[in-house]
């Protein structure tokens, strides 16, 4: 197989005495959709925070397209092609839906502060292009007719979808989705899984998905990595993982696992 | 044609400034003309502080210190420069106005450098800590200015003195008196309108939205590729530049003394109140608040000594009743436009990029 797009190896982080992530490795190839699952507090969000530079890894490496990302600040990691959503929604609440996406689009903009203040033709053209691009993204997520609303006034499910639209605004190579279906009802979840599949093909992004809903994960993912207490306990195709006794014990076996 | 659009609002600022001087001002007496200048200066102060406190969401309470830095720098240049060029420190229209403009811009730049120096280390701090640093900076500026030497007023002494000596002869605690009165309605409103054009253009561009994203959610902003520290420093520097310009306008205004006490914490607090009252992030809100809060003390002369109490009560009730300020982040013209229910007014965009 070719070089993986995202190559994570031996990633570790402890908060004081708590080993949140231990020796985590993952290879994500271009175009793949993989899932990261595990019980609450397993360290999944922490892994996303390590990948995006919110936390610095104490050990291990993160490479995107061969480039080492360790130690880069979050905005540089975003610029190198990694975008994410947040489990606890972090929209720009007092800004409009459109502005949320436009801010993400700003990453690929070239006109600077002075051309903005002088309203140079290049700047005007770029602003128009950004608006067009943002509206097109909102269209995909059925949010276009709410573009003028403040994002905090959106219903919960719309907010989650706006988070994905915003992440796509940065034109990522790898998209990290942290429990995008959390708090959604079954119909919404089905719609979302279809949306993720659509987004993946339409935008050519590679996706790493954290999700609690096993049915959803089994249906749309090629490969699943299961972690518990920061340790990888299984990794493989949905079928392989489903049959793994360690997984059943740690996660699938627990009847309360769903709905966290 | 694109370039015409680029500069026409700035030309408009100049035209409007002249309209203020020759169209509006003659309707009023000298007293109200001075008030007009005060209002203009406060607009510059409130709108510039709004870039930091409202746009970038960093709570600075040391804006008057940047005003002082700019005012003293510009004042030293026009005062001592006038002695060198004209032999005295009186107003010499024409050449003197050019000197004043140059001094004002230099004052803005010196204040901007101060903003950068304060901003770079302290913008890693958040909320209350940043507020304390800016407050501390204001006090340092005040104390340093109080320690400066007496103003020189003999032409021979001034011509003999080195630049270093002159730069330290800023009047100390007594203040820097004797500056030529160059500040006119034209100058004041030229800078006020220019700043307004800049602020509006900023708010409606990607660069400005980057400022706003920092205010809204820093973690999300950086995850979207926004270099948050850079935008915070930018806001700080830009705001300090215009505070410095306001300082120069204040320094060269009739009936004001450039004095370390005048530009201390109380002045900073006045500006913060304008921004908070108008709504953090609302340019028109800051303008309105600057107008109202400049006029209010004039019409409530008897209550002047209770001003700080009134302000404090105002602030507390605002925090309780309308924490987002009068206009929140919105502009006056947006107040009636934002619909509660979404309207299907969207033009369907072209195919995806
Ligand atoms: N900033 C932090 N400081 C201390 N402990 C943390 C921090 N972030 C996460 N943790 C701990 O790390 C563990 C993993 O958390 P998290 O990655 O959020 O789990 P998950 O996303 O899998 O539910 C939990 O025990 C959590 O309490
Ligand atoms: Mg989590």
Coordinates of C-alpha atoms and ligand atoms in Angstrom, one line a residue:
Chain A
X1 CA 0.0 0.0 0.0
X2 CA 1.0 3.6 -0.5
X3 CA 2.2 6.0 2.1
X4 CA -0.5 6.8 4.6
X5 CA -1.8 10.4 4.5
X6 CA -2.0 10.6 8.3
X7 CA 0.6 8.6 10.1
X8 CA 0.4 8.6 13.9
X9 CA 2.9 6.6 15.9
X10 CA 3.5 6.0 19.6
X11 CA 1.5 9.0 20.7
X12 CA 1.4 9.4 24.5
X13 CA 0.1 12.0 26.9
X14 CA -0.4 12.0 30.7
X15 CA -2.2 14.6 32.7
X16 CA -0.2 14.4 35.9
X17 CA -0.6 10.8 37.0
X18 CA -3.5 10.1 34.6
X19 CA -2.3 8.4 31.4
X20 CA -4.9 9.7 29.0
X21 CA -3.3 8.3 25.9
X22 CA -0.7 5.6 25.7
X23 CA 1.3 4.6 22.7
X24 CA -1.4 5.4 20.2
X25 CA -0.7 4.6 16.5
X26 CA -2.9 5.0 13.5
X27 CA -2.4 5.0 9.7
X28 CA -5.0 6.8 7.7
X29 CA -4.8 6.4 3.9
X30 CA -6.1 9.0 1.4
X31 CA -9.9 8.8 1.0
X32 CA -10.4 6.4 3.9
X33 CA -13.0 6.7 6.6
X34 CA -11.9 5.3 9.9
X35 CA -13.6 5.4 13.3
X36 CA -12.2 5.8 16.8
X37 CA -14.4 4.3 19.4
X38 CA -14.2 3.5 23.1
X39 CA -16.1 4.2 26.3
X40 CA -16.4 7.6 27.8
X41 CA -13.1 8.9 29.1
X42 CA -11.1 6.5 27.0
X43 CA -9.0 9.3 25.6
X44 CA -10.6 9.8 22.2
X45 CA -11.0 13.6 22.4
X46 CA -7.5 13.9 23.9
X47 CA -6.2 12.1 20.8
X48 CA -7.9 14.8 18.6
X49 CA -6.4 17.5 20.8
X50 CA -3.0 15.9 20.3
X51 CA -3.4 15.7 16.5
X52 CA -4.4 19.3 16.2
X53 CA -1.8 20.7 18.6
X54 CA -4.1 21.7 21.4
X55 CA -1.9 19.5 23.5
X56 CA 1.7 18.7 22.8
X57 CA 2.5 15.0 22.7
X58 CA 4.9 13.8 25.4
X59 CA 5.9 11.0 23.1
X60 CA 5.3 10.0 19.5
X61 CA 4.9 11.5 16.2
X62 CA 2.1 12.9 14.0
X63 CA 2.8 13.1 10.3
X64 CA 0.5 14.5 7.7
X65 CA 1.6 13.8 4.1
X66 CA 5.0 13.0 5.4
X67 CA 5.4 16.3 7.2
X68 CA 6.0 16.2 11.0
X69 CA 3.4 18.2 12.9
X70 CA 4.6 17.8 16.4
X71 CA 5.0 21.0 18.2
X72 CA 3.4 23.1 15.6
X73 CA 0.7 25.6 16.8
X74 CA -2.9 24.7 16.1
X75 CA -3.4 27.2 13.4
X76 CA -0.3 25.9 11.4
X77 CA -1.6 22.4 11.7
X78 CA -4.9 23.6 10.3
X79 CA -3.1 25.3 7.5
X80 CA -1.3 22.0 6.7
X81 CA -4.6 20.4 6.1
X82 CA -6.2 19.1 9.3
X83 CA -9.6 20.3 10.4
X84 CA -11.9 19.2 13.2
X85 CA -15.2 19.6 14.9
X86 CA -15.7 19.7 18.6
X87 CA -17.6 17.3 20.9
X88 CA -18.7 20.2 23.0
X89 CA -19.8 22.5 20.2
X90 CA -17.5 25.5 19.7
X91 CA -19.2 27.7 17.2
X92 CA -18.7 31.4 17.0
X93 CA -22.0 31.9 18.7
X94 CA -22.6 35.6 18.2
X95 CA -21.7 35.5 14.6
X96 CA -23.9 34.5 11.7
X97 CA -24.0 31.0 10.2
X98 CA -22.4 32.4 7.1
X99 CA -19.6 34.2 9.0
X100 CA -18.8 31.0 10.9
X101 CA -18.0 29.3 7.5
X102 CA -16.4 32.5 6.0
X103 CA -13.9 32.6 8.9
X104 CA -12.8 29.1 8.1
X105 CA -12.5 30.1 4.4
X106 CA -10.2 32.9 5.5
X107 CA -7.4 30.4 6.0
X108 CA -7.0 29.9 2.2
X109 CA -7.4 33.7 1.4
X110 CA -4.4 35.6 0.3
X111 CA -5.5 39.3 0.5
X112 CA -4.1 40.8 3.7
X113 CA -5.0 43.6 6.1
X114 CA -4.1 46.5 3.8
X115 CA -5.9 45.2 0.8
X116 CA -8.9 44.8 3.1
X117 CA -8.7 48.4 4.3
X118 CA -8.1 49.7 0.8
X119 CA -10.8 47.4 -0.7
X120 CA -8.5 46.5 -3.6
X121 CA -10.1 44.8 -6.6
X122 CA -8.2 41.6 -5.6
X123 CA -9.8 41.8 -2.1
X124 CA -13.3 42.4 -3.4
X125 CA -13.0 39.5 -5.8
X126 CA -11.7 37.2 -3.0
X127 CA -14.5 38.3 -0.7
X128 CA -17.0 37.4 -3.3
X129 CA -15.4 34.0 -3.9
X130 CA -15.3 33.3 -0.2
X131 CA -19.0 34.1 0.1
X132 CA -19.8 31.9 -2.8
X133 CA -17.8 29.1 -1.4
X134 CA -19.3 29.4 2.0
X135 CA -22.8 29.5 0.7
X136 CA -22.1 26.4 -1.4
X137 CA -21.0 24.6 1.7
X138 CA -24.0 25.7 3.6
X139 CA -26.2 24.5 0.7
X140 CA -24.7 21.0 1.1
X141 CA -25.6 21.0 4.8
X142 CA -29.1 22.4 4.2
X143 CA -28.1 25.5 6.1
X144 CA -28.1 28.0 3.3
X145 CA -31.5 29.6 4.1
X146 CA -30.4 30.1 7.7
X147 CA -27.1 31.8 6.7
X148 CA -28.1 35.2 8.3
X149 CA -29.0 33.7 11.7
X150 CA -26.7 33.9 14.7
X151 CA -25.2 30.4 15.0
X152 CA -26.2 30.1 18.7
X153 CA -29.8 30.4 17.7
X154 CA -29.6 27.2 15.6
X155 CA -31.2 24.0 16.8
X156 CA -28.7 21.5 18.2
X157 CA -28.5 19.2 15.2
X158 CA -27.9 22.2 12.8
X159 CA -25.1 23.4 15.1
X160 CA -23.4 20.0 14.7
X161 CA -23.7 20.2 11.0
X162 CA -22.5 23.7 10.9
X163 CA -19.4 22.6 12.7
X164 CA -18.7 20.2 9.9
X165 CA -19.4 22.8 7.2
X166 CA -17.1 25.2 9.0
X167 CA -14.3 22.6 9.2
X168 CA -14.6 22.0 5.5
X169 CA -14.2 25.7 4.8
X170 CA -10.5 25.3 5.6
X171 CA -10.2 22.9 2.7
X172 CA -8.8 20.1 4.8
X173 CA -7.1 16.9 3.7
X174 CA -8.0 15.2 6.9
X175 CA -11.3 15.8 8.7
X176 CA -11.6 14.9 12.4
X177 CA -15.2 14.5 13.6
X178 CA -15.7 14.3 17.4
X179 CA -19.0 12.7 18.1
X180 CA -20.9 14.5 15.3
X181 CA -24.1 12.6 16.0
X182 CA -24.2 13.2 19.7
X183 CA -27.6 14.3 20.9
X184 CA -29.3 13.5 17.6
X185 CA -32.3 11.3 17.2
X186 CA -32.2 8.1 15.1
X187 CA -33.5 9.7 11.9
X188 CA -31.0 12.6 12.2
X189 CA -28.2 10.0 12.8
X190 CA -29.1 8.2 9.6
X191 CA -29.2 11.5 7.7
X192 CA -25.8 12.4 9.2
X193 CA -24.1 9.2 8.3
X194 CA -25.3 9.7 4.7
X195 CA -24.0 13.2 4.8
X196 CA -20.6 12.1 6.0
X197 CA -20.4 9.6 3.2
X198 CA -21.4 12.3 0.7
X199 CA -19.0 14.9 2.1
X200 CA -16.2 12.3 1.9
X201 CA -16.7 11.7 -1.7
X202 CA -17.6 15.1 -2.8
X203 CA -14.7 16.9 -1.1
X204 CA -12.3 14.1 -1.3
X205 CA -11.5 14.3 2.4
X206 CA -10.1 11.6 4.6
X207 CA -12.1 11.2 7.7
X208 CA -11.4 10.1 11.3
X209 CA -14.6 9.8 13.2
X210 CA -15.3 9.5 16.9
X211 CA -18.7 8.0 17.4
X212 CA -20.6 6.1 20.1
X213 CA -23.3 4.7 17.9
X214 CA -21.9 1.3 16.9
X215 CA -24.5 0.8 14.2
X216 CA -23.6 4.0 12.5
X217 CA -19.9 3.3 12.7
X218 CA -20.2 -0.3 11.4
X219 CA -22.2 0.9 8.4
X220 CA -20.0 3.6 7.1
X221 CA -16.4 2.9 8.3
X222 CA -13.7 0.8 6.7
X223 CA -11.7 0.4 9.8
X224 CA -12.2 0.9 13.5
X225 CA -9.7 1.5 16.3
X226 CA -10.9 0.8 19.8
X227 CA -9.3 2.4 22.8
X228 CA -9.9 2.0 26.5
X229 CA -8.2 3.9 29.3
X230 CA -5.9 5.5 26.6
X231 CA -4.7 2.1 25.4
X232 CA -5.5 0.6 21.9
X233 CA -7.2 -2.7 22.5
X234 CA -8.3 -3.5 19.0
X235 CA -8.0 -2.3 15.4
X236 CA -9.4 -3.8 12.3
X237 CA -12.5 -4.0 10.0
X238 CA -15.9 -3.6 11.6
X239 CA -16.4 -7.4 11.6
X240 CA -13.0 -8.1 13.2
X241 CA -13.6 -5.6 15.9
X242 CA -17.1 -6.7 16.5
X243 CA -15.9 -10.2 17.3
X244 CA -13.0 -9.2 19.4
X245 CA -13.5 -10.4 23.1
X246 CA -11.5 -7.5 24.6
X247 CA -13.7 -5.1 22.8
X248 CA -16.9 -6.8 23.8
X249 CA -15.8 -6.7 27.4
X250 CA -14.6 -3.1 27.4
X251 CA -17.2 -1.5 25.3
X252 CA -19.8 -3.4 23.4
X253 CA -20.5 -5.6 26.4
X254 CA -21.5 -2.7 28.5
X255 CA -25.1 -2.2 27.8
X256 CA -25.0 1.4 28.9
X257 CA -22.2 2.3 26.5
X258 CA -24.6 3.8 24.0
X259 CA -25.9 7.3 24.5
X260 CA -23.0 8.8 26.4
Chain B
X1 CA -12.8 52.0 -11.3
X2 CA -11.9 49.5 -8.6
X3 CA -9.3 51.9 -7.3
X4 CA -11.7 54.7 -7.1
X5 CA -13.9 52.6 -4.8
X6 CA -10.7 51.9 -2.8
X7 CA -10.1 55.5 -1.9
X8 CA -13.4 57.2 -2.3
X9 CA -14.5 56.7 1.4
X10 CA -11.3 58.2 2.5
X11 CA -11.8 61.2 0.3
X12 CA -15.3 61.2 1.7
X13 CA -13.8 61.4 5.1
X14 CA -11.9 64.6 4.1
X15 CA -15.0 66.1 2.5
X16 CA -17.1 65.3 5.6
X17 CA -14.5 66.8 7.9
X18 CA -14.7 70.1 6.0
X19 CA -18.5 69.9 6.1
X20 CA -18.2 69.6 9.9
X21 CA -15.9 72.6 10.0
X22 CA -17.6 75.0 7.6
X23 CA -21.2 73.6 7.5
X24 CA -22.0 72.4 10.9
X25 CA -19.6 74.2 13.3
X26 CA -20.7 77.8 12.4
X27 CA -24.2 77.0 13.7
X28 CA -22.7 76.8 17.1
X29 CA -20.8 79.1 19.4
X30 CA -17.2 78.6 20.5
X31 CA -18.2 76.6 23.5
X32 CA -20.1 74.1 21.4
X33 CA -17.4 74.0 18.8
X34 CA -15.0 72.8 21.5
X35 CA -17.6 70.2 22.5
X36 CA -17.7 69.1 18.9
X37 CA -13.9 68.5 19.0
X38 CA -14.2 66.7 22.3
X39 CA -16.9 64.4 20.8
X40 CA -14.7 63.7 17.8
X41 CA -11.7 62.8 19.9
X42 CA -13.8 60.6 22.1
X43 CA -15.2 58.9 18.9
X44 CA -11.6 58.1 17.9
X45 CA -10.9 56.7 21.4
X46 CA -14.0 54.6 21.7
X47 CA -14.0 53.2 18.2
X48 CA -10.3 52.3 18.5
X49 CA -10.6 50.7 21.9
X50 CA -13.6 48.8 20.4
X51 CA -11.1 47.1 18.0
X52 CA -9.4 45.5 21.0
X53 CA -12.3 45.1 23.5
X54 CA -15.1 44.6 21.1
X55 CA -13.6 43.0 18.0
X56 CA -10.8 40.9 19.4
X57 CA -12.5 40.4 22.8
X58 CA -9.4 41.4 24.9
X59 CA -10.3 43.5 27.9
X60 CA -7.8 46.4 27.9
X61 CA -8.3 49.2 30.5
X62 CA -5.2 51.2 29.7
X63 CA -6.2 53.0 26.5
X64 CA -5.5 56.4 27.9
X65 CA -1.9 55.5 28.4
X66 CA -1.5 55.0 24.6
X67 CA -3.3 58.4 24.2
X68 CA -0.7 59.9 26.6
X69 CA 2.2 58.3 24.7
X70 CA 1.0 59.6 21.4
X71 CA 0.0 63.0 22.8
X72 CA 3.3 63.6 24.5
X73 CA 5.3 62.4 21.5
X74 CA 3.4 64.6 19.1
X75 CA 3.4 67.5 21.5
X76 CA 7.1 67.4 22.0
X77 CA 7.6 67.5 18.2
X78 CA 5.3 70.4 17.5
X79 CA 6.4 72.4 20.5
X80 CA 10.1 72.0 20.2
X81 CA 9.9 71.7 16.5
X82 CA 8.1 75.0 16.2
X83 CA 10.9 76.7 18.1
X84 CA 13.4 75.3 15.6
X85 CA 11.3 76.2 12.5
X86 CA 9.5 79.3 13.5
X87 CA 11.3 80.5 16.6
X88 CA 8.3 80.3 18.8
X89 CA 5.5 77.8 19.7
X90 CA 2.6 79.8 18.3
X91 CA 0.2 78.5 15.6
X92 CA 1.5 79.0 12.1
X93 CA -1.1 77.9 9.7
X94 CA 0.1 76.2 6.6
X95 CA 3.6 75.0 7.4
X96 CA 2.6 74.6 11.0
X97 CA -0.3 72.4 10.1
X98 CA 2.0 70.1 8.1
X99 CA 4.2 69.9 11.2
X100 CA 1.2 69.1 13.3
X101 CA 0.1 66.4 10.9
X102 CA 3.5 64.8 10.8
X103 CA 3.8 65.0 14.6
X104 CA 0.3 63.4 15.0
X105 CA 1.3 60.5 12.7
X106 CA 4.5 60.1 14.6
X107 CA 2.6 60.2 17.9
X108 CA 0.3 57.4 16.5
X109 CA 3.3 55.4 15.5
X110 CA 5.1 55.7 18.8
X111 CA 1.8 54.7 20.6
X112 CA 1.5 51.7 18.2
X113 CA 5.0 50.6 19.1
X114 CA 4.1 50.9 22.7
X115 CA 1.0 48.8 21.9
X116 CA 3.1 46.2 20.3
X117 CA 5.6 46.1 23.2
X118 CA 2.7 45.8 25.8
X119 CA 0.7 43.5 23.5
X120 CA 3.2 40.9 22.6
X121 CA 3.9 39.4 26.0
X122 CA 0.7 40.2 27.7
X123 CA -1.7 38.9 25.0
X124 CA -0.9 35.4 26.1
X125 CA -2.8 36.3 29.3
X126 CA -6.5 36.1 29.4
X127 CA -9.3 38.2 30.8
X128 CA -8.6 39.7 34.1
X129 CA -4.9 39.2 33.9
X130 CA -4.7 41.1 30.7
X131 CA -6.8 43.9 32.2
X132 CA -4.4 44.1 35.1
X133 CA -1.4 44.3 32.8
X134 CA -2.9 47.1 30.8
X135 CA -3.9 48.9 34.0
X136 CA -0.3 48.5 35.2
X137 CA 1.1 49.9 31.9
X138 CA -1.1 52.9 32.3
X139 CA 0.2 53.6 35.8
X140 CA 3.8 53.2 34.6
X141 CA 3.3 55.7 31.8
X142 CA 1.7 58.1 34.2
X143 CA 4.5 57.9 36.8
X144 CA 7.2 58.1 34.1
X145 CA 5.6 61.2 32.7
X146 CA 5.4 62.8 36.1
X147 CA 9.2 62.3 36.5
X148 CA 10.1 64.3 33.4
X149 CA 11.8 67.7 33.6
X150 CA 10.3 71.1 33.3
X151 CA 9.2 72.4 29.9
X152 CA 11.8 74.7 28.3
X153 CA 10.5 77.9 26.9
X154 CA 13.6 80.0 25.9
X155 CA 14.5 79.8 22.3
X156 CA 18.2 79.9 22.9
X157 CA 18.0 77.0 25.5
X158 CA 15.9 74.9 23.2
X159 CA 18.2 75.4 20.2
X160 CA 21.2 74.5 22.3
X161 CA 19.6 71.4 23.9
X162 CA 20.1 67.9 22.5
X163 CA 17.1 65.9 21.2
X164 CA 17.5 63.6 24.3
X165 CA 17.2 66.5 26.7
X166 CA 14.2 67.9 24.9
X167 CA 12.5 64.5 24.8
X168 CA 12.7 64.4 28.6
X169 CA 11.6 68.0 29.1
X170 CA 7.9 67.2 29.1
X171 CA 6.7 69.2 32.1
X172 CA 6.5 66.5 34.8
X173 CA 3.5 66.5 37.1
X174 CA 2.6 70.0 36.1
X175 CA 1.8 69.0 32.6
X176 CA 3.1 69.9 29.2
X177 CA 1.8 73.5 28.7
X178 CA 2.3 75.9 25.9
X179 CA 1.5 73.6 23.0
X180 CA 0.3 75.4 19.8
X181 CA -3.5 74.9 19.3
X182 CA -3.6 73.1 16.0
X183 CA -6.5 70.8 16.7
X184 CA -9.5 72.0 14.6
X185 CA -12.8 70.4 13.7
X186 CA -11.4 69.5 10.3
X187 CA -8.4 67.7 11.7
X188 CA -10.4 65.9 14.4
X189 CA -13.1 64.7 12.1
X190 CA -10.7 63.8 9.4
X191 CA -9.1 61.3 11.8
X192 CA -12.5 60.2 13.2
X193 CA -14.0 59.5 9.8
X194 CA -10.9 57.8 8.5
X195 CA -11.0 55.5 11.5
X196 CA -14.6 54.8 10.9
X197 CA -14.0 53.8 7.3
X198 CA -11.2 51.6 8.5
X199 CA -13.3 50.0 11.3
X200 CA -16.3 49.4 9.0
X201 CA -14.1 47.9 6.3
X202 CA -12.4 45.8 8.8
X203 CA -15.6 44.4 10.3
X204 CA -16.9 43.5 6.9
X205 CA -13.8 41.7 5.6
X206 CA -12.2 38.4 6.3
X207 CA -9.5 40.1 8.3
X208 CA -12.0 41.6 10.6
X209 CA -14.0 38.4 11.0
X210 CA -10.7 36.8 12.1
X211 CA -10.6 39.4 14.9
X212 CA -14.2 38.5 15.8
X213 CA -13.5 34.8 15.8
X214 CA -10.8 35.3 18.4
X215 CA -13.3 37.0 20.6
X216 CA -15.9 34.3 20.0
X217 CA -13.9 31.2 20.7
X218 CA -10.1 31.1 20.7
X219 CA -9.7 27.3 20.5
X220 CA -12.1 27.1 17.6
X221 CA -10.5 30.1 15.9
X222 CA -7.1 28.5 15.9
X223 CA -8.5 25.2 14.8
X224 CA -9.8 27.0 11.8
X225 CA -6.3 28.3 11.0
X226 CA -6.5 31.8 12.7
X227 CA -3.3 32.8 14.3
X228 CA -5.0 34.2 17.4
X229 CA -1.9 35.9 18.9
X230 CA -1.2 37.7 15.7
X231 CA -4.7 39.0 15.4
X232 CA -4.7 40.1 19.1
X233 CA -1.5 42.0 18.6
X234 CA -2.8 43.5 15.4
X235 CA -5.9 44.8 17.2
X236 CA -3.7 46.2 20.0
X237 CA -1.3 48.0 17.6
X238 CA -4.1 49.4 15.5
X239 CA -6.0 50.6 18.5
X240 CA -2.9 52.1 20.1
X241 CA -2.1 54.0 16.9
X242 CA -5.4 55.7 16.9
X243 CA -5.3 56.3 20.6
X244 CA -2.0 58.1 19.9
X245 CA -3.6 60.2 17.3
X246 CA -6.4 61.1 19.7
X247 CA -3.7 62.0 22.2
X248 CA -2.2 64.4 19.7
X249 CA -5.6 66.0 19.0
X250 CA -6.2 66.3 22.7
X251 CA -2.7 67.8 23.3
X252 CA -3.2 70.5 20.7
X253 CA -6.7 71.4 21.6
X254 CA -7.7 74.7 23.1
X255 CA -8.6 74.5 26.7
X256 CA -7.0 71.2 27.6
X257 CA -3.7 70.6 29.3
X258 CA -1.6 67.6 28.5
X259 CA -1.2 66.3 32.0
X260 CA -0.3 62.8 33.4
X261 CA -3.2 62.9 35.7
X262 CA -5.7 63.8 33.0
X263 CA -4.7 60.7 31.0
X264 CA -4.7 58.3 33.9
X265 CA -6.9 55.4 34.9
X266 CA -10.0 57.6 35.1
X267 CA -9.7 58.5 31.4
X268 CA -9.1 54.9 30.5
X269 CA -12.2 54.0 32.4
X270 CA -14.3 56.6 30.6
X271 CA -13.3 55.1 27.3
X272 CA -14.1 51.5 28.5
X273 CA -17.5 52.7 29.5
X274 CA -18.2 54.1 26.1
X275 CA -17.3 50.8 24.5
X276 CA -19.3 48.7 27.0
X277 CA -22.3 51.0 26.8
X278 CA -22.3 51.0 23.0
X279 CA -21.9 47.3 22.7
X280 CA -18.7 45.3 22.4
X281 CA -18.0 45.2 18.7
X282 CA -20.6 47.7 17.5
X283 CA -18.9 50.6 15.8
X284 CA -22.0 52.7 15.6
X285 CA -22.7 51.8 19.2
X286 CA -19.3 53.1 20.2
X287 CA -19.9 56.4 18.2
X288 CA -23.3 56.9 19.9
X289 CA -21.9 56.2 23.3
X290 CA -19.0 58.6 22.7
X291 CA -21.4 61.4 21.7
X292 CA -23.8 60.8 24.6
X293 CA -21.1 60.4 27.3
X294 CA -19.3 63.5 26.1
X295 CA -22.5 65.6 26.2
X296 CA -24.0 64.1 29.4
X297 CA -21.5 65.7 31.8
X298 CA -22.0 69.0 30.1
X299 CA -25.7 69.0 30.7
X300 CA -25.4 67.6 34.2
X301 CA -22.8 70.1 35.4
X302 CA -24.0 70.0 39.0
X303 CA -23.7 66.2 39.0
X304 CA -20.2 66.3 37.6
X305 CA -18.6 65.3 40.9
X306 CA -20.8 62.3 41.0
X307 CA -19.9 61.2 37.6
X308 CA -17.9 58.2 38.6
X309 CA -20.7 57.0 40.8
X310 CA -23.2 57.5 38.0
X311 CA -20.9 55.6 35.6
X312 CA -20.5 52.8 38.1
X313 CA -24.2 52.5 38.5
X314 CA -24.7 52.7 34.8
X315 CA -22.2 50.0 34.3
X316 CA -23.7 47.7 36.9
X317 CA -27.2 48.1 35.6
X318 CA -26.0 47.5 32.0
X319 CA -24.3 44.3 33.1
X320 CA -27.5 43.1 34.7
X321 CA -30.0 44.3 32.2
X322 CA -28.1 44.3 28.9
X323 CA -24.7 42.7 29.2
X324 CA -24.1 42.9 25.5
X325 CA -24.3 46.7 25.5
X326 CA -26.9 48.8 23.8
X327 CA -26.4 47.3 20.4
X328 CA -24.5 44.1 21.2
X329 CA -22.3 43.3 18.3
X330 CA -24.7 44.7 15.8
X331 CA -24.7 48.1 14.1
X332 CA -27.5 50.6 14.4
X333 CA -28.6 49.9 10.9
X334 CA -28.8 46.1 11.6
X335 CA -31.1 46.4 14.5
X336 CA -34.4 45.9 12.6
X337 CA -33.0 43.7 9.9
X338 CA -32.2 40.5 11.6
X339 CA -35.2 38.2 11.3
X340 CA -36.3 35.9 14.1
X341 CA -37.4 33.3 11.6
X342 CA -35.2 32.6 8.6
X343 CA -36.2 34.1 5.3
X344 CA -35.8 32.1 2.1
X345 CA -34.0 35.0 0.4
X346 CA -31.0 32.9 -0.6
X347 CA -29.8 33.0 -4.1
X348 CA -28.9 29.4 -4.9
X349 CA -25.2 29.4 -5.5
X350 CA -23.4 27.8 -8.4
X351 CA -21.9 24.4 -8.3
X352 CA -19.4 23.4 -5.6
X353 CA -15.8 24.5 -6.0
Ligands
LIG1 N1 -7.2 19.0 30.2 C1 -7.3 17.9 30.9 N2 -6.7 17.8 32.2 C2 -6.8 16.7 32.9 N3 -7.4 15.6 32.5 C3 -8.0 15.5 31.3 C4 -8.0 16.7 30.4 N4 -8.6 16.4 29.3 C5 -9.0 15.1 29.4 N5 -8.7 14.6 30.6 C6 -8.9 13.3 31.1 O1 -8.4 12.4 30.2 C7 -9.3 11.2 30.0 C8 -9.7 11.1 28.6 O2 -10.6 12.2 28.3 P1 -11.3 12.3 26.8 O3 -10.2 12.3 25.8 O4 -12.1 13.5 26.9 O5 -12.2 11.1 26.7 P2 -13.2 10.7 25.6 O6 -13.2 11.7 24.6 O7 -12.7 9.3 25.1 O8 -14.6 10.5 26.3 C9 -10.5 11.5 31.0 O9 -10.2 10.7 32.1 C10 -10.4 12.9 31.2 O10 -10.9 13.2 32.5
LIG2 MG1 -14.7 12.9 23.9

